[in-house]
XYZ file of C-alpha atoms in Angstrom:
351
model
C 145.037 188.240 133.548
C 141.920 187.479 135.606
C 142.036 190.915 137.248
C 142.522 192.529 133.843
C 139.495 190.719 132.422
C 137.434 191.722 135.448
C 138.386 195.371 135.021
C 137.570 195.213 131.319
C 134.128 193.832 132.063
C 133.500 196.449 134.745
C 134.607 199.288 132.484
C 132.392 198.010 129.690
C 129.447 198.002 132.065
C 130.207 201.526 133.256
C 130.143 202.853 129.713
C 127.442 200.668 128.204
C 124.091 201.986 126.955
C 121.011 200.919 128.965
C 119.665 197.454 128.171
C 116.419 197.095 126.230
C 113.339 196.020 128.136
C 113.506 192.426 126.799
C 117.148 191.964 127.834
C 118.301 190.652 131.246
C 118.878 193.469 133.730
C 122.469 193.866 134.936
C 123.467 196.532 137.435
C 126.476 198.567 136.322
C 129.452 198.946 138.662
C 128.494 201.247 141.500
C 129.634 202.443 144.914
C 128.383 200.185 147.674
C 128.535 201.768 151.127
C 130.367 199.816 153.820
C 129.247 200.622 157.351
C 132.266 202.047 159.171
C 130.362 202.644 162.398
C 131.793 206.178 162.648
C 129.090 208.654 161.488
C 130.831 211.605 163.171
C 134.158 211.170 161.341
C 135.185 212.677 158.020
C 137.666 210.469 156.158
C 140.023 212.330 153.821
C 142.838 209.780 154.079
C 142.476 206.495 152.188
C 144.916 203.686 151.356
C 143.496 200.865 149.250
C 145.660 197.740 149.438
C 143.288 195.293 147.717
C 139.589 194.514 147.380
C 139.732 193.070 150.900
C 142.198 195.375 152.669
C 141.861 199.135 153.053
C 142.759 201.824 155.597
C 141.001 205.160 156.184
C 141.993 208.118 158.354
C 140.218 211.274 159.402
C 139.020 213.627 162.075
C 139.295 212.941 165.779
C 142.597 211.121 165.265
C 140.679 208.218 163.710
C 142.223 205.338 161.765
C 140.173 202.321 160.660
C 141.236 199.141 158.861
C 139.288 196.402 157.097
C 140.613 193.016 155.991
C 137.316 191.550 154.787
C 136.276 193.955 152.046
C 134.509 196.398 154.346
C 132.181 193.898 156.044
C 133.801 194.895 159.328
C 136.145 197.663 160.441
C 138.615 197.756 163.306
C 139.359 201.034 165.032
C 143.168 201.123 165.137
C 143.578 204.805 166.032
C 146.867 205.767 167.735
C 146.561 206.348 171.467
C 146.290 209.986 172.505
C 145.582 211.265 168.989
C 142.015 212.419 169.553
C 142.809 216.066 168.844
C 144.564 215.352 165.529
C 143.281 215.337 161.958
C 144.694 212.479 159.890
C 144.393 213.726 156.307
C 146.629 211.171 154.572
C 147.478 207.517 155.052
C 149.779 205.294 152.991
C 149.675 201.507 153.493
C 152.010 198.813 152.181
C 149.867 195.845 153.229
C 147.434 194.805 155.968
C 150.002 195.366 158.728
C 152.248 198.261 157.687
C 150.958 201.827 157.297
C 152.061 205.445 157.745
C 149.581 208.183 158.678
C 149.961 211.975 158.516
C 148.294 214.468 160.857
C 147.978 218.012 159.480
C 148.028 221.407 161.111
C 150.217 224.239 162.308
C 153.325 223.533 164.344
C 153.237 220.349 166.410
C 149.819 219.362 165.053
C 151.686 218.087 161.965
C 152.900 214.584 162.840
C 153.641 211.219 161.285
C 152.948 207.813 162.854
C 153.875 204.329 161.626
C 152.538 200.864 162.492
C 153.962 197.419 161.702
C 151.292 195.331 163.412
C 148.037 196.353 161.759
C 147.519 199.358 164.002
C 147.764 197.572 167.356
C 150.647 199.905 168.186
C 151.932 203.074 166.546
C 155.258 204.897 166.769
C 155.413 208.662 166.308
C 158.229 209.122 163.788
C 157.963 212.866 163.130
C 156.621 215.902 164.960
C 156.906 219.307 163.346
C 158.596 221.849 165.611
C 158.558 224.768 163.161
C 155.515 226.966 163.796
C 155.690 228.191 160.196
C 155.249 224.729 158.680
C 151.921 223.022 157.901
C 152.148 219.544 156.362
C 149.443 218.532 153.889
C 150.121 215.131 152.342
C 152.692 212.451 151.538
C 153.571 209.806 148.959
C 155.757 206.705 148.746
C 157.797 205.486 145.776
C 158.141 202.032 147.373
C 157.961 200.529 150.850
C 161.061 202.454 151.969
C 161.305 205.754 150.110
C 158.733 208.501 150.534
C 158.131 212.245 150.815
C 155.826 214.580 152.705
C 155.178 218.219 151.869
C 154.490 221.347 153.866
C 153.086 224.696 152.814
C 155.818 227.242 152.051
C 158.349 228.132 154.722
C 160.642 231.079 153.932
C 158.980 231.361 150.527
C 159.361 227.749 149.360
C 157.451 224.510 149.821
C 159.163 222.288 152.376
C 159.791 218.607 151.636
C 160.392 215.812 154.158
C 162.111 212.616 153.018
C 162.262 209.079 154.429
C 164.354 206.125 153.261
C 163.247 203.634 155.926
C 159.517 203.392 155.326
C 158.553 206.369 157.450
C 160.426 205.384 160.596
C 162.524 208.574 160.379
C 162.331 211.792 158.344
C 164.730 214.496 157.127
C 163.934 217.954 155.751
C 165.388 218.242 152.234
C 167.320 221.351 151.167
C 165.125 223.844 149.307
C 167.706 225.189 146.855
C 166.014 223.285 144.008
C 162.490 224.411 144.899
C 161.041 227.348 142.885
C 159.792 230.318 144.939
C 156.166 230.038 146.007
C 153.600 232.524 144.774
C 151.987 234.903 147.255
C 149.316 232.973 149.120
C 150.227 229.658 147.473
C 149.723 226.446 149.449
C 148.682 222.829 149.175
C 145.227 221.448 149.957
C 144.984 218.706 152.586
C 141.702 217.527 151.092
C 142.305 213.943 149.972
C 145.928 212.947 150.504
C 146.516 213.517 146.782
C 148.285 216.881 146.623
C 151.606 214.998 146.491
C 151.747 211.901 144.259
C 154.444 209.754 142.673
C 154.906 207.318 139.780
C 157.860 205.035 139.275
C 160.964 205.185 141.434
C 161.836 208.899 141.292
C 159.061 211.094 139.781
C 156.828 213.115 142.088
C 154.278 215.895 141.523
C 152.977 218.572 143.936
C 149.637 220.372 143.447
C 149.023 223.937 144.582
C 146.356 226.597 144.895
C 145.602 229.794 146.741
C 147.884 231.954 144.584
C 147.262 234.054 141.503
C 147.794 230.868 139.439
C 147.245 227.225 140.265
C 150.398 225.194 139.597
C 151.817 221.684 139.515
C 155.466 221.197 140.505
C 157.368 218.162 139.197
C 160.576 216.518 140.444
C 162.480 213.723 138.696
C 164.953 213.174 141.554
C 162.751 212.410 144.556
C 162.206 215.996 145.578
C 165.658 217.569 145.300
C 164.877 219.794 142.287
C 161.525 220.944 140.908
C 160.003 222.647 137.872
C 156.669 224.503 138.033
C 153.881 224.583 135.439
C 150.862 226.877 135.480
C 147.494 225.103 135.464
C 144.232 226.004 133.679
C 142.186 225.332 136.833
C 140.447 228.074 138.894
C 142.864 230.211 140.929
C 143.214 233.661 142.448
C 141.569 232.821 145.777
C 142.588 230.806 148.880
C 139.731 228.354 148.140
C 140.721 227.623 144.533
C 143.344 225.507 142.880
C 144.456 221.947 142.150
C 143.285 219.632 144.923
C 144.319 216.210 143.630
C 146.609 214.562 141.100
C 146.893 211.040 139.693
C 149.590 209.655 137.375
C 149.176 206.173 135.912
C 152.812 206.260 134.791
C 155.587 208.850 134.438
C 153.775 210.456 131.497
C 149.994 210.456 131.821
C 148.445 212.570 134.565
C 145.118 213.954 135.720
C 144.389 217.007 137.860
C 141.097 217.978 139.532
C 140.048 220.784 141.833
C 138.149 224.035 141.543
C 136.631 226.111 144.354
C 135.724 224.065 147.440
C 133.079 226.550 148.665
C 129.638 225.046 147.959
C 128.165 228.369 146.865
C 130.848 228.939 144.208
C 131.013 227.450 140.721
C 134.068 225.542 139.491
C 134.443 225.858 135.727
C 137.416 224.070 134.186
C 137.818 221.909 137.291
C 139.931 219.236 135.563
C 142.958 218.962 133.279
C 145.104 216.209 131.764
C 148.738 215.823 130.736
C 150.485 213.397 128.388
C 154.060 214.645 128.863
C 154.727 214.106 132.548
C 153.148 217.369 133.633
C 155.209 219.712 131.480
C 151.995 220.888 129.823
C 148.326 220.540 130.764
C 145.090 220.831 128.791
C 141.696 221.676 130.222
C 139.068 218.968 130.008
C 136.711 219.646 127.139
C 133.825 218.486 129.344
C 134.987 218.791 132.972
C 133.182 217.596 136.101
C 130.263 219.899 136.885
C 131.624 220.977 140.279
C 134.627 220.970 142.609
C 136.397 217.616 142.882
C 138.913 216.696 145.601
C 140.078 213.192 144.630
C 141.015 211.307 141.472
C 142.273 207.814 140.597
C 143.016 205.839 137.436
C 141.140 202.573 137.007
C 143.588 199.632 136.893
C 144.403 197.976 133.557
C 142.968 200.920 131.620
C 144.934 203.554 129.753
C 141.990 205.941 129.527
C 139.529 205.422 132.418
C 139.536 207.196 135.790
C 137.221 208.324 138.571
C 137.014 211.755 140.228
C 135.122 212.364 143.482
C 133.873 215.318 145.487
C 131.078 216.402 147.830
C 128.497 216.451 145.003
C 129.314 213.251 143.175
C 131.585 210.868 141.293
C 132.587 211.415 137.668
C 134.002 208.960 135.121
C 136.323 209.600 132.193
C 136.962 206.985 129.523
C 139.161 209.144 127.280
C 142.076 210.014 129.516
C 140.503 213.059 131.172
C 139.254 214.867 128.076
C 135.600 214.440 129.027
C 133.873 213.509 132.272
C 130.319 212.473 133.144
C 128.702 212.073 136.556
C 127.922 208.462 137.464
C 126.997 208.758 141.165
C 125.619 211.661 143.293
C 127.082 210.555 146.636
C 129.539 212.658 148.651
C 133.173 211.450 148.801
C 136.449 213.269 149.404
C 139.033 210.749 148.226
C 139.347 207.675 145.991
C 141.975 204.976 145.471
C 142.208 201.852 143.302
C 144.322 198.685 143.374
C 145.484 196.168 140.793
C 142.684 193.697 141.652
C 140.015 196.343 140.962
C 139.794 197.243 144.629
C 138.471 200.768 144.095
C 137.496 202.494 147.321
C 136.113 205.949 148.214
C 135.738 207.734 151.551
C 134.367 211.001 152.876
C 132.109 212.773 155.349
C 129.852 211.169 157.972
C 131.976 208.034 158.076
C 131.202 207.190 154.452
C 133.351 204.433 152.957
C 132.425 202.569 149.794
C 133.850 199.969 147.432
C 133.207 199.727 143.697
C 130.965 196.709 143.090
C 129.828 195.099 139.868
């Protein structure tokens, strides 16, 4: 109840009209940068556990963890991982986390820690030169999936039932054929997301049409839906998804090239991803990350290199609320909303 009231107050402040001159001045919720001490690292992986605990992962095989709300960060990078790019991290608490390295062939790897990053165990190394893993998701602390760009014409799915300690490639008989040039975007760790115990969604781009694939059986069978986001180029498509339950979803993306416009860069669904509608007022530019605000049925944040946008109507309209550059965003039940991106930028939503 306390967390719910706090979120309600923060949301009210985000959407309130400016105070009159004679009224007390209150600063609306805003991103407050937390010094990570890593200005040369770009963080595209983010796992928010609470307002105090968060993990980030990025270039140079870097993994950081905070347990004091970002006041200090501990470098808990796996040994010998300096050449890897950690684009996704999923954490269950302050001690247990799973991190994904992306790339062709053996560059795609998964590591797990059970002691807050003091030690890591490599639990998967891709040996298929055709595979390129992009992101992962967990239904609970044991069951999770990771996805690769198409191999033999279909997206490849890895499955774990022991919290990421071991992985198995799922059969692809239930996976629709990929479009020519279609792939996932390892931009924010949000191209594969789940809600509930069995539903999972996969975002694509690069093909003639951007698509979202949905599975109701933990990745065994999938259905594909065309998206109204920019497509037809390797730089365009759906970059991030967020579902607040099995029904209500958001999609953001566009064209990641800074010299290209991104009209219709957001869409929303109210039927589990079977159909999608373009945002009537989308973000003004490419967005790579999106997250629902806790305890709200209609409010969410989207982030990208040119700013943060807020929706308060379930993704129908968006407005920019911060100009800072972030690649990914994640929120927790105690209003622990975090964002991360280039030049070691990590921030927490403060009110």
